[in-house]
PDB file of C-alpha atoms in Angstrom:
ATOM      1  CA  MET A  21      64.324 -24.426-168.057  1.00 95.00           C
ATOM      2  CA  ARG A  22      66.457 -23.190-165.180  1.00 98.00           C
ATOM      3  CA  ILE A  23      69.932 -24.744-165.257  1.00 98.00           C
ATOM      4  CA  LEU A  24      72.505 -24.807-162.452  1.00 98.00           C
ATOM      5  CA  LEU A  25      76.136 -25.195-163.503  1.00 98.00           C
ATOM      6  CA  THR A  26      78.865 -26.395-161.162  1.00 98.00           C
ATOM      7  CA  ASN A  27      82.144 -28.318-161.284  1.00 98.00           C
ATOM      8  CA  ASP A  28      85.144 -29.458-159.263  1.00 96.00           C
ATOM      9  CA  ASP A  29      87.843 -27.573-161.187  1.00 96.00           C
ATOM     10  CA  GLY A  30      86.826 -24.249-159.680  1.00 97.00           C
ATOM     11  CA  VAL A  31      84.765 -21.250-160.677  1.00 98.00           C
ATOM     12  CA  HIS A  32      87.432 -19.898-163.063  1.00 96.00           C
ATOM     13  CA  ALA A  33      88.116 -23.206-164.849  1.00 96.00           C
ATOM     14  CA  PRO A  34      88.092 -23.205-168.677  1.00 96.00           C
ATOM     15  CA  GLY A  35      85.759 -26.211-168.688  1.00 97.00           C
ATOM     16  CA  LEU A  36      83.100 -24.268-166.815  1.00 98.00           C
ATOM     17  CA  LYS A  37      83.126 -21.605-169.531  1.00 97.00           C
ATOM     18  CA  VAL A  38      82.700 -24.384-172.092  1.00 98.00           C
ATOM     19  CA  LEU A  39      79.767 -25.758-170.105  1.00 98.00           C
ATOM     20  CA  GLU A  40      78.139 -22.329-169.901  1.00 98.00           C
ATOM     21  CA  ALA A  41      78.330 -21.967-173.686  1.00 98.00           C
ATOM     22  CA  ILE A  42      76.715 -25.383-174.093  1.00 98.00           C
ATOM     23  CA  ALA A  43      74.021 -24.617-171.507  1.00 98.00           C
ATOM     24  CA  ARG A  44      73.085 -21.353-173.217  1.00 98.00           C
ATOM     25  CA  THR A  45      72.077 -23.329-176.309  1.00 98.00           C
ATOM     26  CA  LEU A  46      69.458 -24.981-174.086  1.00 98.00           C
ATOM     27  CA  SER A  47      68.201 -22.078-171.951  1.00 98.00           C
ATOM     28  CA  ASP A  48      68.789 -18.418-171.126  1.00 97.00           C
ATOM     29  CA  ASP A  49      68.197 -18.994-167.394  1.00 98.00           C
ATOM     30  CA  ILE A  50      71.653 -20.098-166.292  1.00 98.00           C
ATOM     31  CA  TRP A  51      73.015 -20.058-162.742  1.00 98.00           C
ATOM     32  CA  ILE A  52      76.623 -20.795-161.814  1.00 98.00           C
ATOM     33  CA  VAL A  53      77.534 -21.910-158.299  1.00 98.00           C
ATOM     34  CA  ALA A  54      80.952 -23.559-158.205  1.00 98.00           C
ATOM     35  CA  PRO A  55      83.825 -24.076-155.747  1.00 98.00           C
ATOM     36  CA  SER A  56      86.069 -21.055-155.367  1.00 97.00           C
ATOM     37  CA  GLU A  57      89.160 -23.249-155.878  1.00 95.00           C
ATOM     38  CA  GLU A  58      89.935 -26.568-157.535  1.00 92.00           C
ATOM     39  CA  GLN A  59      88.458 -29.542-155.694  1.00 92.00           C
ATOM     40  CA  SER A  60      89.477 -32.414-157.960  1.00 92.00           C
ATOM     41  CA  GLY A  61      89.328 -35.748-156.124  1.00 89.00           C
ATOM     42  CA  ALA A  62      87.082 -34.350-153.408  1.00 93.00           C
ATOM     43  CA  GLY A  63      84.458 -37.004-154.089  1.00 93.00           C
ATOM     44  CA  HIS A  64      81.163 -36.572-152.281  1.00 94.00           C
ATOM     45  CA  SER A  65      82.678 -34.795-149.294  1.00 95.00           C
ATOM     46  CA  LEU A  66      81.004 -31.870-147.589  1.00 95.00           C
ATOM     47  CA  THR A  67      82.440 -29.275-145.230  1.00 96.00           C
ATOM     48  CA  LEU A  68      81.466 -29.609-141.561  1.00 96.00           C
ATOM     49  CA  SER A  69      84.489 -28.269-139.679  1.00 95.00           C
ATOM     50  CA  ARG A  70      84.478 -24.659-140.875  1.00 96.00           C
ATOM     51  CA  PRO A  71      81.979 -22.105-142.156  1.00 97.00           C
ATOM     52  CA  LEU A  72      81.368 -21.594-145.863  1.00 97.00           C
ATOM     53  CA  ARG A  73      81.457 -18.261-147.642  1.00 98.00           C
ATOM     54  CA  ILE A  74      79.721 -17.233-150.834  1.00 98.00           C
ATOM     55  CA  ARG A  75      81.111 -14.679-153.280  1.00 98.00           C
ATOM     56  CA  LYS A  76      78.972 -13.107-155.980  1.00 98.00           C
ATOM     57  CA  HIS A  77      80.866 -12.567-159.241  1.00 98.00           C
ATOM     58  CA  ALA A  78      77.947 -11.414-161.402  1.00 97.00           C
ATOM     59  CA  ASP A  79      74.214 -11.905-161.698  1.00 97.00           C
ATOM     60  CA  LYS A  80      73.438 -15.588-161.043  1.00 98.00           C
ATOM     61  CA  HIS A  81      77.171 -16.299-160.809  1.00 98.00           C
ATOM     62  CA  TYR A  82      78.633 -17.361-157.438  1.00 98.00           C
ATOM     63  CA  SER A  83      81.512 -19.252-155.872  1.00 98.00           C
ATOM     64  CA  VAL A  84      81.539 -21.190-152.607  1.00 98.00           C
ATOM     65  CA  THR A  85      84.576 -21.806-150.392  1.00 98.00           C
ATOM     66  CA  GLY A  86      83.989 -25.532-150.255  1.00 97.00           C
ATOM     67  CA  THR A  87      83.576 -28.763-152.164  1.00 98.00           C
ATOM     68  CA  PRO A  88      81.381 -29.475-155.197  1.00 98.00           C
ATOM     69  CA  THR A  89      78.824 -31.026-152.848  1.00 98.00           C
ATOM     70  CA  ASP A  90      78.880 -27.851-150.751  1.00 98.00           C
ATOM     71  CA  ALA A  91      78.324 -25.775-153.891  1.00 98.00           C
ATOM     72  CA  VAL A  92      75.240 -27.748-154.920  1.00 98.00           C
ATOM     73  CA  MET A  93      73.849 -27.715-151.379  1.00 98.00           C
ATOM     74  CA  MET A  94      74.319 -23.951-151.115  1.00 98.00           C
ATOM     75  CA  ALA A  95      72.789 -23.386-154.537  1.00 98.00           C
ATOM     76  CA  VAL A  96      69.698 -25.524-153.956  1.00 98.00           C
ATOM     77  CA  GLY A  97      69.247 -24.781-150.253  1.00 97.00           C
ATOM     78  CA  GLN A  98      70.180 -21.093-150.139  1.00 98.00           C
ATOM     79  CA  LEU A  99      70.844 -19.165-153.329  1.00 98.00           C
ATOM     80  CA  MET A 100      68.098 -20.808-155.407  1.00 98.00           C
ATOM     81  CA  LYS A 101      65.725 -21.966-152.680  1.00 96.00           C
ATOM     82  CA  ASP A 102      62.918 -19.801-154.084  1.00 97.00           C
ATOM     83  CA  CYS A 103      63.656 -20.748-157.701  1.00 96.00           C
ATOM     84  CA  PRO A 104      65.175 -24.253-157.765  1.00 96.00           C
ATOM     85  CA  PRO A 105      66.838 -25.558-160.924  1.00 98.00           C
ATOM     86  CA  ASN A 106      65.209 -28.042-163.274  1.00 96.00           C
ATOM     87  CA  LEU A 107      68.598 -29.348-164.366  1.00 98.00           C
ATOM     88  CA  ILE A 108      72.096 -29.519-162.893  1.00 98.00           C
ATOM     89  CA  LEU A 109      75.112 -29.815-165.184  1.00 98.00           C
ATOM     90  CA  SER A 110      78.520 -30.508-163.625  1.00 98.00           C
ATOM     91  CA  GLY A 111      81.745 -29.982-165.592  1.00 91.00           C
ATOM     92  CA  VAL A 112      83.069 -29.900-168.142  1.00 97.00           C
ATOM     93  CA  ASN A 113      85.751 -31.629-166.130  1.00 96.00           C
ATOM     94  CA  ARG A 114      89.361 -31.425-167.252  1.00 95.00           C
ATOM     95  CA  GLY A 115      90.073 -35.152-167.492  1.00 93.00           C
ATOM     96  CA  ALA A 116      88.188 -38.424-167.626  1.00 94.00           C
ATOM     97  CA  ASN A 117      85.720 -39.694-165.062  1.00 96.00           C
ATOM     98  CA  LEU A 118      85.520 -43.338-166.051  1.00 96.00           C
ATOM     99  CA  ALA A 119      85.307 -46.681-164.271  1.00 94.00           C
ATOM    100  CA  GLU A 120      85.954 -46.616-160.499  1.00 92.00           C
ATOM    101  CA  ASP A 121      87.364 -43.077-160.760  1.00 93.00           C
ATOM    102  CA  VAL A 122      83.776 -41.837-160.476  1.00 96.00           C
ATOM    103  CA  THR A 123      84.011 -42.572-156.736  1.00 94.00           C
ATOM    104  CA  TYR A 124      86.781 -39.967-156.360  1.00 94.00           C
ATOM    105  CA  SER A 125      85.281 -37.438-158.736  1.00 96.00           C
ATOM    106  CA  GLY A 126      83.940 -34.155-157.408  1.00 97.00           C
ATOM    107  CA  THR A 127      82.344 -33.612-160.821  1.00 98.00           C
ATOM    108  CA  VAL A 128      80.271 -36.777-160.503  1.00 98.00           C
ATOM    109  CA  ALA A 129      79.616 -36.091-156.801  1.00 97.00           C
ATOM    110  CA  ALA A 130      78.089 -32.697-157.596  1.00 98.00           C
ATOM    111  CA  ALA A 131      75.694 -34.369-160.020  1.00 98.00           C
ATOM    112  CA  MET A 132      75.025 -37.073-157.437  1.00 97.00           C
ATOM    113  CA  GLU A 133      74.063 -34.440-154.872  1.00 97.00           C
ATOM    114  CA  GLY A 134      71.662 -32.977-157.385  1.00 97.00           C
ATOM    115  CA  ALA A 135      70.150 -36.400-158.029  1.00 96.00           C
ATOM    116  CA  ILE A 136      69.728 -36.998-154.291  1.00 95.00           C
ATOM    117  CA  SER A 137      67.839 -33.694-154.165  1.00 95.00           C
ATOM    118  CA  GLY A 138      65.500 -34.985-156.865  1.00 95.00           C
ATOM    119  CA  ILE A 139      66.895 -32.789-159.656  1.00 97.00           C
ATOM    120  CA  ARG A 140      67.863 -34.168-163.055  1.00 97.00           C
ATOM    121  CA  SER A 141      71.668 -34.101-163.042  1.00 98.00           C
ATOM    122  CA  ILE A 142      74.375 -34.804-165.607  1.00 98.00           C
ATOM    123  CA  ALA A 143      78.160 -34.892-165.179  1.00 98.00           C
ATOM    124  CA  LEU A 144      80.346 -34.109-168.196  1.00 98.00           C
ATOM    125  CA  SER A 145      84.081 -34.737-168.578  1.00 98.00           C
ATOM    126  CA  GLN A 146      86.630 -34.189-171.321  1.00 97.00           C
ATOM    127  CA  VAL A 147      89.288 -36.898-171.591  1.00 95.00           C
ATOM    128  CA  TYR A 148      92.776 -35.707-172.451  1.00 90.00           C
ATOM    129  CA  SER A 149      95.530 -37.606-174.197  1.00 73.00           C
ATOM    130  CA  ARG A 150      98.546 -37.171-171.924  1.00 67.00           C
ATOM    131  CA  GLU A 151      99.611 -35.916-168.510  1.00 64.00           C
ATOM    132  CA  GLY A 152     100.979 -32.473-167.846  1.00 57.00           C
ATOM    133  CA  MET A 153      98.694 -30.555-170.210  1.00 60.00           C
ATOM    134  CA  GLY A 154      97.350 -28.187-167.525  1.00 64.00           C
ATOM    135  CA  ASP A 155      95.057 -25.518-168.955  1.00 68.00           C
ATOM    136  CA  SER A 156      96.047 -26.484-172.493  1.00 69.00           C
ATOM    137  CA  VAL A 157      93.650 -29.454-172.413  1.00 82.00           C
ATOM    138  CA  PRO A 158      91.495 -29.098-175.561  1.00 91.00           C
ATOM    139  CA  PHE A 159      87.710 -29.072-175.040  1.00 95.00           C
ATOM    140  CA  ALA A 160      86.847 -29.108-178.748  1.00 97.00           C
ATOM    141  CA  CYS A 161      85.079 -32.458-178.562  1.00 97.00           C
ATOM    142  CA  ALA A 162      82.888 -31.368-175.637  1.00 98.00           C
ATOM    143  CA  GLU A 163      82.188 -28.030-177.313  1.00 98.00           C
ATOM    144  CA  ALA A 164      81.097 -29.617-180.580  1.00 98.00           C
ATOM    145  CA  TRP A 165      79.109 -32.513-179.149  1.00 98.00           C
ATOM    146  CA  GLY A 166      77.809 -31.174-175.824  1.00 98.00           C
ATOM    147  CA  GLU A 167      74.438 -29.918-177.035  1.00 98.00           C
ATOM    148  CA  LYS A 168      73.919 -32.957-179.291  1.00 98.00           C
ATOM    149  CA  VAL A 169      74.424 -35.299-176.357  1.00 98.00           C
ATOM    150  CA  LEU A 170      72.445 -33.295-173.805  1.00 98.00           C
ATOM    151  CA  ARG A 171      69.240 -32.693-175.755  1.00 98.00           C
ATOM    152  CA  PRO A 172      68.197 -36.375-175.969  1.00 98.00           C
ATOM    153  CA  LEU A 173      69.160 -36.921-172.326  1.00 98.00           C
ATOM    154  CA  ILE A 174      67.066 -33.979-171.193  1.00 97.00           C
ATOM    155  CA  ALA A 175      64.116 -35.093-173.313  1.00 96.00           C
ATOM    156  CA  MET A 176      63.981 -38.587-171.781  1.00 95.00           C
ATOM    157  CA  PRO A 177      62.012 -39.290-168.574  1.00 91.00           C
ATOM    158  CA  ALA A 178      64.079 -38.475-165.492  1.00 85.00           C
ATOM    159  CA  GLY A 179      65.167 -41.460-163.419  1.00 84.00           C
ATOM    160  CA  LYS A 180      64.567 -41.220-159.680  1.00 87.00           C
ATOM    161  CA  ARG A 181      67.829 -40.397-157.876  1.00 89.00           C
ATOM    162  CA  MET A 182      69.824 -41.358-160.934  1.00 95.00           C
ATOM    163  CA  LEU A 183      72.477 -39.273-162.659  1.00 97.00           C
ATOM    164  CA  LEU A 184      74.105 -39.534-166.047  1.00 98.00           C
ATOM    165  CA  ASN A 185      77.871 -39.576-166.507  1.00 98.00           C
ATOM    166  CA  VAL A 186      79.116 -38.347-169.900  1.00 98.00           C
ATOM    167  CA  ASN A 187      82.716 -38.545-171.139  1.00 98.00           C
ATOM    168  CA  PHE A 188      84.050 -37.037-174.372  1.00 98.00           C
ATOM    169  CA  PRO A 189      87.058 -38.791-175.970  1.00 97.00           C
ATOM    170  CA  ALA A 190      90.408 -37.087-176.522  1.00 96.00           C
ATOM    171  CA  ILE A 191      90.015 -36.798-180.291  1.00 96.00           C
ATOM    172  CA  GLU A 192      88.924 -34.213-182.818  1.00 97.00           C
ATOM    173  CA  PRO A 193      85.133 -33.728-183.034  1.00 97.00           C
ATOM    174  CA  ALA A 194      84.989 -35.061-186.603  1.00 98.00           C
ATOM    175  CA  GLU A 195      86.662 -38.286-185.482  1.00 98.00           C
ATOM    176  CA  VAL A 196      83.963 -39.175-182.946  1.00 98.00           C
ATOM    177  CA  LYS A 197      82.273 -42.420-183.968  1.00 98.00           C
ATOM    178  CA  GLY A 198      79.048 -41.734-182.079  1.00 98.00           C
ATOM    179  CA  VAL A 199      77.538 -42.094-178.634  1.00 98.00           C
ATOM    180  CA  ARG A 200      77.449 -45.325-176.658  1.00 98.00           C
ATOM    181  CA  VAL A 201      75.422 -46.029-173.525  1.00 98.00           C
ATOM    182  CA  VAL A 202      77.666 -48.347-171.503  1.00 97.00           C
ATOM    183  CA  ARG A 203      78.137 -49.585-167.985  1.00 97.00           C
ATOM    184  CA  GLN A 204      80.827 -48.349-165.617  1.00 96.00           C
ATOM    185  CA  GLY A 205      84.068 -50.243-166.079  1.00 94.00           C
ATOM    186  CA  PHE A 206      86.784 -51.171-163.639  1.00 90.00           C
ATOM    187  CA  HIS A 207      90.540 -51.006-164.079  1.00 83.00           C
ATOM    188  CA  ASP A 208      92.161 -54.395-163.455  1.00 72.00           C
ATOM    189  CA  VAL A 209      95.357 -52.896-162.032  1.00 68.00           C
ATOM    190  CA  ASP A 210      96.212 -50.540-159.181  1.00 73.00           C
ATOM    191  CA  ARG A 211      97.114 -47.316-161.004  1.00 70.00           C
ATOM    192  CA  THR A 212      97.972 -45.304-157.895  1.00 77.00           C
ATOM    193  CA  ARG A 213     101.356 -43.638-158.050  1.00 83.00           C
ATOM    194  CA  ILE A 214     103.025 -41.959-155.087  1.00 90.00           C
ATOM    195  CA  ILE A 215     105.507 -39.369-156.305  1.00 91.00           C
ATOM    196  CA  GLU A 216     108.137 -38.439-153.742  1.00 95.00           C
ATOM    197  CA  GLY A 217     110.075 -35.198-153.731  1.00 95.00           C
ATOM    198  CA  THR A 218     111.909 -32.739-151.515  1.00 96.00           C
ATOM    199  CA  ASP A 219     110.781 -29.168-150.952  1.00 95.00           C
ATOM    200  CA  PRO A 220     113.190 -26.167-150.946  1.00 96.00           C
ATOM    201  CA  ARG A 221     113.554 -26.453-147.162  1.00 96.00           C
ATOM    202  CA  GLY A 222     114.696 -30.043-147.397  1.00 95.00           C
ATOM    203  CA  TYR A 223     111.532 -31.768-146.249  1.00 95.00           C
ATOM    204  CA  ARG A 224     110.022 -34.682-148.100  1.00 96.00           C
ATOM    205  CA  TYR A 225     106.597 -34.482-149.670  1.00 95.00           C
ATOM    206  CA  TYR A 226     104.379 -36.995-151.447  1.00 93.00           C
ATOM    207  CA  TRP A 227     101.985 -36.428-154.319  1.00 88.00           C
ATOM    208  CA  PHE A 228      99.337 -38.857-155.512  1.00 84.00           C
ATOM    209  CA  GLY A 229      98.970 -39.515-159.196  1.00 77.00           C
ATOM    210  CA  LEU A 230      97.222 -42.052-161.416  1.00 70.00           C
ATOM    211  CA  GLY A 231      99.138 -44.161-163.891  1.00 68.00           C
ATOM    212  CA  ASN A 232      97.859 -45.479-167.194  1.00 68.00           C
ATOM    213  CA  SER A 233      96.065 -48.762-167.671  1.00 68.00           C
ATOM    214  CA  ASP A 234      95.579 -50.769-170.835  1.00 68.00           C
ATOM    215  CA  ALA A 235      92.567 -52.586-169.407  1.00 69.00           C
ATOM    216  CA  VAL A 236      89.454 -52.083-171.548  1.00 80.00           C
ATOM    217  CA  PRO A 237      86.739 -54.503-170.352  1.00 85.00           C
ATOM    218  CA  ALA A 238      84.174 -55.168-173.065  1.00 90.00           C
ATOM    219  CA  GLY A 239      80.905 -53.245-172.940  1.00 92.00           C
ATOM    220  CA  THR A 240      82.225 -50.602-170.542  1.00 96.00           C
ATOM    221  CA  ASP A 241      82.984 -46.898-170.601  1.00 97.00           C
ATOM    222  CA  LEU A 242      86.703 -47.721-170.768  1.00 95.00           C
ATOM    223  CA  GLU A 243      86.320 -49.716-173.968  1.00 96.00           C
ATOM    224  CA  ALA A 244      83.968 -47.278-175.679  1.00 97.00           C
ATOM    225  CA  ILE A 245      86.089 -44.202-174.943  1.00 96.00           C
ATOM    226  CA  SER A 246      89.210 -45.991-176.226  1.00 95.00           C
ATOM    227  CA  GLN A 247      87.375 -46.739-179.476  1.00 97.00           C
ATOM    228  CA  GLY A 248      86.483 -43.088-180.075  1.00 97.00           C
ATOM    229  CA  TYR A 249      82.918 -42.992-178.749  1.00 98.00           C
ATOM    230  CA  ILE A 250      81.294 -40.535-176.377  1.00 98.00           C
ATOM    231  CA  THR A 251      80.165 -42.533-173.361  1.00 98.00           C
ATOM    232  CA  VAL A 252      76.963 -42.152-171.359  1.00 98.00           C
ATOM    233  CA  THR A 253      76.559 -44.170-168.162  1.00 98.00           C
ATOM    234  CA  PRO A 254      73.552 -44.058-165.806  1.00 97.00           C
ATOM    235  CA  LEU A 255      74.728 -44.067-162.174  1.00 97.00           C
ATOM    236  CA  HIS A 256      72.903 -44.163-158.858  1.00 94.00           C
ATOM    237  CA  TYR A 257      73.753 -43.718-155.213  1.00 89.00           C
ATOM    238  CA  ASP A 258      72.506 -47.108-154.012  1.00 91.00           C
ATOM    239  CA  LEU A 259      75.791 -48.896-153.294  1.00 90.00           C
ATOM    240  CA  THR A 260      74.141 -52.078-152.018  1.00 94.00           C
ATOM    241  CA  HIS A 261      75.788 -55.187-153.462  1.00 93.00           C
ATOM    242  CA  ASP A 262      72.595 -57.162-154.058  1.00 94.00           C
ATOM    243  CA  GLY A 263      74.457 -60.277-155.156  1.00 94.00           C
ATOM    244  CA  SER A 264      75.944 -60.682-151.672  1.00 96.00           C
ATOM    245  CA  MET A 265      72.804 -60.105-149.603  1.00 94.00           C
ATOM    246  CA  ASP A 266      71.898 -63.802-149.219  1.00 93.00           C
ATOM    247  CA  ALA A 267      75.470 -64.888-148.483  1.00 93.00           C
ATOM    248  CA  VAL A 268      75.943 -62.248-145.778  1.00 91.00           C
ATOM    249  CA  ALA A 269      72.558 -63.046-144.245  1.00 88.00           C
ATOM    250  CA  ALA A 270      73.480 -66.743-144.212  1.00 88.00           C
ATOM    251  CA  ALA A 271      76.572 -65.919-142.146  1.00 88.00           C
ATOM    252  CA  PHE A 272      74.217 -64.802-139.379  1.00 84.00           C
ATOM    253  CA  SER A 273      71.608 -67.520-139.834  1.00 79.00           C
ATOM    254  CA  ASN A 274      72.281 -69.026-136.387  1.00 74.00           C
ATOM    255  CA  THR A 275      72.286 -65.749-134.485  1.00 68.00           C
ATOM    256  CA  LEU A 276      69.310 -63.825-135.838  1.00 55.00           C
ATOM    257  CA  HIS A 277      65.642 -63.874-134.933  1.00 59.00           C
ATOM    258  CA  ASP A 278      63.523 -64.040-138.100  1.00 56.00           C
ATOM    259  CA  GLY A 279      65.623 -61.451-139.939  1.00 56.00           C
ATOM    260  CA  THR A 280      65.012 -58.636-137.423  1.00 59.00           C
ATOM    261  CA  GLY A 281      68.678 -58.215-136.641  1.00 57.00           C
ATOM    262  CA  LEU A 282      68.258 -59.071-132.929  1.00 56.00           C
ATOM    263  CA  LEU A 283      70.971 -61.335-131.526  1.00 53.00           C
ATOM    264  CA  SER A 284      69.754 -64.506-129.829  1.00 47.00           C
TER     265      SER A 284
END
């Protein structure tokens, strides 16, 4: 099995080293193609306004001056075009990717790009307990449970253009209660914080942050992670809101010809 590793924390991130150790329990054919710098919050963006550059760090080990999506595109379309991966693993992210935060996540986006390319893809994230931990975030839970979680997921039939989102709770490995397959949750409050400051030259700056939320909707990734479970959530790129299709079509019922979209 040929495995491509990527992330959004950058090619030198501690979580990527954790992911490589996990991946080497599954295969000895490991490729790393990751952003050259941290791209947290980049979502599914790709670079169109400037050229990309690739740097080779070692055999099968590269960085790309772009987003996580760029890294996967360059890996699949350029570096590995003659030997494409069977599996893409993205992470292990420093921090949770739960609920609607998956839409901002470069970690999840990298796995999504792999899924769009028809490659089995899994995003992995390590929750941490408090802000300001930096590189001291412990990955012990991901290290201990990574292989145990991945093997069953790899063994199951691959879903078409579907990815799997895995989150490890911020607890000791022995305290993990198990693995739960749950749906994506949604925070019921706006957690966005805008932190204002002044730089040394006297100019104001603003920094986005995310506050805490106590919302734990039942049956979701938010609830399961808060209860000490590893969460696994199948995601897909089809954002169509099927429940609204009839209502939106009805709004145009007097202006459409037999559903073709042509105005009368």
